[in-house]
mmCIF file of C-alpha atoms in Angstrom:
data_model
loop_
_atom_site.group_PDB
_atom_site.id
_atom_site.type_symbol
_atom_site.label_atom_id
_atom_site.label_comp_id
_atom_site.label_asym_id
_atom_site.label_seq_id
_atom_site.Cartn_x
_atom_site.Cartn_y
_atom_site.Cartn_z
ATOM 1 C CA UNK A 1 -45.183 -15.067 7.277
ATOM 2 C CA UNK A 2 -41.713 -13.841 6.295
ATOM 3 C CA UNK A 3 -40.194 -16.532 8.557
ATOM 4 C CA UNK A 4 -42.161 -19.216 6.660
ATOM 5 C CA UNK A 5 -40.962 -17.846 3.331
ATOM 6 C CA UNK A 6 -37.363 -17.885 4.566
ATOM 7 C CA UNK A 7 -37.707 -21.509 5.723
ATOM 8 C CA UNK A 8 -39.310 -22.550 2.414
ATOM 9 C CA UNK A 9 -36.602 -20.717 0.460
ATOM 10 C CA UNK A 10 -33.886 -22.475 2.443
ATOM 11 C CA UNK A 11 -35.580 -25.855 1.947
ATOM 12 C CA UNK A 12 -36.005 -25.252 -1.781
ATOM 13 C CA UNK A 13 -32.332 -24.257 -2.044
ATOM 14 C CA UNK A 14 -31.293 -27.421 -0.241
ATOM 15 C CA UNK A 15 -33.450 -29.569 -2.536
ATOM 16 C CA UNK A 16 -32.065 -27.834 -5.620
ATOM 17 C CA UNK A 17 -28.493 -28.307 -4.409
ATOM 18 C CA UNK A 18 -29.210 -31.985 -3.762
ATOM 19 C CA UNK A 19 -30.706 -32.410 -7.217
ATOM 20 C CA UNK A 20 -27.645 -30.813 -8.829
ATOM 21 C CA UNK A 21 -25.315 -33.032 -6.824
ATOM 22 C CA UNK A 22 -27.285 -36.141 -7.795
ATOM 23 C CA UNK A 23 -26.690 -35.271 -11.452
ATOM 24 C CA UNK A 24 -22.937 -35.240 -10.838
ATOM 25 C CA UNK A 25 -22.722 -38.976 -10.152
ATOM 26 C CA UNK A 26 -19.733 -40.727 -11.678
ATOM 27 C CA UNK A 27 -19.902 -42.793 -14.799
ATOM 28 C CA UNK A 28 -17.912 -45.979 -15.146
ATOM 29 C CA UNK A 29 -16.304 -48.133 -17.806
ATOM 30 C CA UNK A 30 -14.766 -51.561 -17.535
ATOM 31 C CA UNK A 31 -13.199 -54.060 -19.912
ATOM 32 C CA UNK A 32 -11.353 -57.301 -19.330
ATOM 33 C CA UNK A 33 -9.490 -59.816 -21.461
ATOM 34 C CA UNK A 34 -8.127 -63.293 -21.037
ATOM 35 C CA UNK A 35 -4.562 -63.457 -22.311
ATOM 36 C CA UNK A 36 -2.847 -66.702 -23.326
ATOM 37 C CA UNK A 37 0.230 -66.081 -21.178
ATOM 38 C CA UNK A 38 1.209 -66.327 -17.514
ATOM 39 C CA UNK A 39 0.285 -63.290 -15.430
ATOM 40 C CA UNK A 40 3.949 -62.476 -14.740
ATOM 41 C CA UNK A 41 4.642 -62.230 -18.490
ATOM 42 C CA UNK A 42 1.628 -60.007 -19.079
ATOM 43 C CA UNK A 43 2.560 -57.783 -16.115
ATOM 44 C CA UNK A 44 6.071 -57.468 -17.549
ATOM 45 C CA UNK A 45 4.504 -56.183 -20.783
ATOM 46 C CA UNK A 46 2.104 -53.647 -19.214
ATOM 47 C CA UNK A 47 3.348 -53.041 -15.678
ATOM 48 C CA UNK A 48 5.530 -49.998 -16.344
ATOM 49 C CA UNK A 49 3.676 -46.696 -16.056
ATOM 50 C CA UNK A 50 6.066 -45.144 -18.587
ATOM 51 C CA UNK A 51 5.471 -47.731 -21.302
ATOM 52 C CA UNK A 52 1.832 -47.496 -22.468
ATOM 53 C CA UNK A 53 2.989 -46.834 -26.031
ATOM 54 C CA UNK A 54 4.522 -50.332 -26.193
ATOM 55 C CA UNK A 55 1.129 -52.037 -25.988
ATOM 56 C CA UNK A 56 -1.671 -49.542 -26.646
ATOM 57 C CA UNK A 57 -2.176 -48.861 -30.367
ATOM 58 C CA UNK A 58 -3.555 -45.320 -29.857
ATOM 59 C CA UNK A 59 -0.487 -44.111 -27.945
ATOM 60 C CA UNK A 60 2.502 -43.021 -30.033
ATOM 61 C CA UNK A 61 4.728 -41.965 -27.129
ATOM 62 C CA UNK A 62 4.840 -42.104 -23.314
ATOM 63 C CA UNK A 63 7.123 -39.810 -21.339
ATOM 64 C CA UNK A 64 7.527 -39.409 -17.581
ATOM 65 C CA UNK A 65 7.476 -35.636 -16.994
ATOM 66 C CA UNK A 66 7.416 -35.511 -13.182
ATOM 67 C CA UNK A 67 8.692 -37.970 -10.590
ATOM 68 C CA UNK A 68 10.041 -41.470 -11.101
ATOM 69 C CA UNK A 69 8.488 -44.317 -13.069
ATOM 70 C CA UNK A 70 6.210 -46.586 -11.022
ATOM 71 C CA UNK A 71 6.352 -44.251 -8.009
ATOM 72 C CA UNK A 72 3.085 -42.641 -6.853
ATOM 73 C CA UNK A 73 3.046 -39.016 -7.920
ATOM 74 C CA UNK A 74 4.815 -39.720 -11.223
ATOM 75 C CA UNK A 75 3.188 -38.002 -14.172
ATOM 76 C CA UNK A 76 3.249 -39.245 -17.730
ATOM 77 C CA UNK A 77 2.524 -37.405 -20.950
ATOM 78 C CA UNK A 78 0.839 -39.561 -23.562
ATOM 79 C CA UNK A 79 1.062 -38.427 -27.166
ATOM 80 C CA UNK A 80 -1.650 -40.008 -29.239
ATOM 81 C CA UNK A 81 -1.155 -41.259 -32.769
ATOM 82 C CA UNK A 82 -3.022 -39.666 -35.631
ATOM 83 C CA UNK A 83 -3.832 -36.144 -34.440
ATOM 84 C CA UNK A 84 -1.021 -35.931 -31.869
ATOM 85 C CA UNK A 85 -3.380 -35.000 -29.026
ATOM 86 C CA UNK A 86 -2.001 -35.394 -25.525
ATOM 87 C CA UNK A 87 -3.147 -36.702 -22.155
ATOM 88 C CA UNK A 88 -1.358 -36.064 -18.849
ATOM 89 C CA UNK A 89 -1.857 -38.722 -16.178
ATOM 90 C CA UNK A 90 -0.661 -39.142 -12.601
ATOM 91 C CA UNK A 91 0.132 -42.439 -10.891
ATOM 92 C CA UNK A 92 -1.831 -42.747 -7.643
ATOM 93 C CA UNK A 93 -0.767 -46.211 -6.473
ATOM 94 C CA UNK A 94 1.488 -48.977 -7.748
ATOM 95 C CA UNK A 95 1.551 -52.583 -6.513
ATOM 96 C CA UNK A 96 4.095 -54.720 -8.387
ATOM 97 C CA UNK A 97 3.385 -57.783 -6.247
ATOM 98 C CA UNK A 98 -0.376 -57.415 -6.750
ATOM 99 C CA UNK A 99 0.215 -56.567 -10.441
ATOM 100 C CA UNK A 100 -1.951 -53.458 -10.346
ATOM 101 C CA UNK A 101 -1.749 -49.691 -10.620
ATOM 102 C CA UNK A 102 -4.177 -46.803 -10.346
ATOM 103 C CA UNK A 103 -3.871 -43.465 -12.096
ATOM 104 C CA UNK A 104 -5.834 -40.275 -12.767
ATOM 105 C CA UNK A 105 -6.090 -37.970 -15.766
ATOM 106 C CA UNK A 106 -4.910 -34.458 -15.005
ATOM 107 C CA UNK A 107 -5.489 -32.953 -18.447
ATOM 108 C CA UNK A 108 -6.090 -34.069 -21.989
ATOM 109 C CA UNK A 109 -8.222 -34.521 -25.053
ATOM 110 C CA UNK A 110 -10.530 -37.246 -23.711
ATOM 111 C CA UNK A 111 -14.123 -36.143 -22.957
ATOM 112 C CA UNK A 112 -13.853 -36.805 -19.212
ATOM 113 C CA UNK A 113 -13.093 -35.139 -15.885
ATOM 114 C CA UNK A 114 -12.487 -36.575 -12.419
ATOM 115 C CA UNK A 115 -11.120 -39.710 -14.122
ATOM 116 C CA UNK A 116 -9.568 -42.489 -12.035
ATOM 117 C CA UNK A 117 -8.678 -45.930 -13.419
ATOM 118 C CA UNK A 118 -7.045 -49.173 -12.345
ATOM 119 C CA UNK A 119 -5.327 -51.843 -14.438
ATOM 120 C CA UNK A 120 -4.898 -55.273 -12.829
ATOM 121 C CA UNK A 121 -3.397 -58.557 -14.040
ATOM 122 C CA UNK A 122 -4.519 -61.794 -12.364
ATOM 123 C CA UNK A 123 -3.585 -65.431 -12.972
ATOM 124 C CA UNK A 124 -6.396 -67.332 -14.696
ATOM 125 C CA UNK A 125 -4.925 -70.844 -14.632
ATOM 126 C CA UNK A 126 -3.442 -72.988 -17.393
ATOM 127 C CA UNK A 127 -0.745 -70.409 -18.189
ATOM 128 C CA UNK A 128 -3.276 -67.696 -18.903
ATOM 129 C CA UNK A 129 -4.189 -64.469 -17.197
ATOM 130 C CA UNK A 130 -7.010 -61.988 -16.925
ATOM 131 C CA UNK A 131 -6.407 -58.274 -17.358
ATOM 132 C CA UNK A 132 -9.047 -55.856 -16.136
ATOM 133 C CA UNK A 133 -9.116 -52.131 -16.801
ATOM 134 C CA UNK A 134 -11.800 -50.075 -15.132
ATOM 135 C CA UNK A 135 -12.403 -46.459 -14.346
ATOM 136 C CA UNK A 136 -14.797 -43.865 -13.016
ATOM 137 C CA UNK A 137 -15.219 -40.359 -14.416
ATOM 138 C CA UNK A 138 -17.612 -37.571 -15.305
ATOM 139 C CA UNK A 139 -18.449 -36.543 -18.850
ATOM 140 C CA UNK A 140 -16.789 -33.303 -19.964
ATOM 141 C CA UNK A 141 -17.449 -31.768 -23.361
ATOM 142 C CA UNK A 142 -19.621 -34.723 -24.369
ATOM 143 C CA UNK A 143 -22.757 -36.455 -23.179
ATOM 144 C CA UNK A 144 -22.578 -39.369 -20.719
ATOM 145 C CA UNK A 145 -23.046 -42.025 -23.424
ATOM 146 C CA UNK A 146 -20.269 -40.612 -25.613
ATOM 147 C CA UNK A 147 -17.842 -40.282 -22.703
ATOM 148 C CA UNK A 148 -18.545 -43.857 -21.565
ATOM 149 C CA UNK A 149 -18.275 -45.222 -25.106
ATOM 150 C CA UNK A 150 -14.962 -43.397 -25.601
ATOM 151 C CA UNK A 151 -13.384 -44.779 -22.425
ATOM 152 C CA UNK A 152 -14.664 -48.309 -23.078
ATOM 153 C CA UNK A 153 -13.172 -47.991 -26.576
ATOM 154 C CA UNK A 154 -9.794 -46.937 -25.150
ATOM 155 C CA UNK A 155 -9.784 -49.936 -22.802
ATOM 156 C CA UNK A 156 -10.959 -52.412 -25.450
ATOM 157 C CA UNK A 157 -8.404 -51.271 -28.042
ATOM 158 C CA UNK A 158 -5.567 -51.655 -25.551
ATOM 159 C CA UNK A 159 -6.662 -55.052 -24.296
ATOM 160 C CA UNK A 160 -7.368 -56.374 -27.804
ATOM 161 C CA UNK A 161 -3.881 -55.317 -28.898
ATOM 162 C CA UNK A 162 -2.357 -56.865 -25.774
ATOM 163 C CA UNK A 163 -4.140 -60.145 -26.482
ATOM 164 C CA UNK A 164 -2.771 -60.071 -30.031
ATOM 165 C CA UNK A 165 0.782 -59.555 -28.790
ATOM 166 C CA UNK A 166 0.631 -62.864 -26.932
ATOM 167 C CA UNK A 167 -1.284 -64.779 -29.613
ATOM 168 C CA UNK A 168 1.571 -64.310 -32.099
#
């Protein structure tokens, strides 16, 4: 009898652990924009890891704090406008030829953890390009819907501003 209880306890523990792990699945956000400019021109505007403040309206300053710009392992400190909150990010991969980079958030004010995102510029024909910005993350300090809405808002604001820079 005690052997049966031990087996059931182990099975219940395994099921509980599996249920907890299933609840930890990543969320995702993705936005894209067609820009009225050749991909090379758009990449020139957004392709430097240390220059997010030049095209994202929520970022007041970008500073490389560790490593070298556009080199994997480089870390940037973003200072946000308004409240002056900060976000520290690390470059994971950088592909100038493929016009893409991937980064993670190490620390910051956004309601996410385990965040990983990629920005890519692709030619779209007729001297236009498509920029996609997508990421995966877990909610932290907010519910899933709020975290997802926040990240989608960050992406949309940046891409809308970028589009406006080339429409002028």
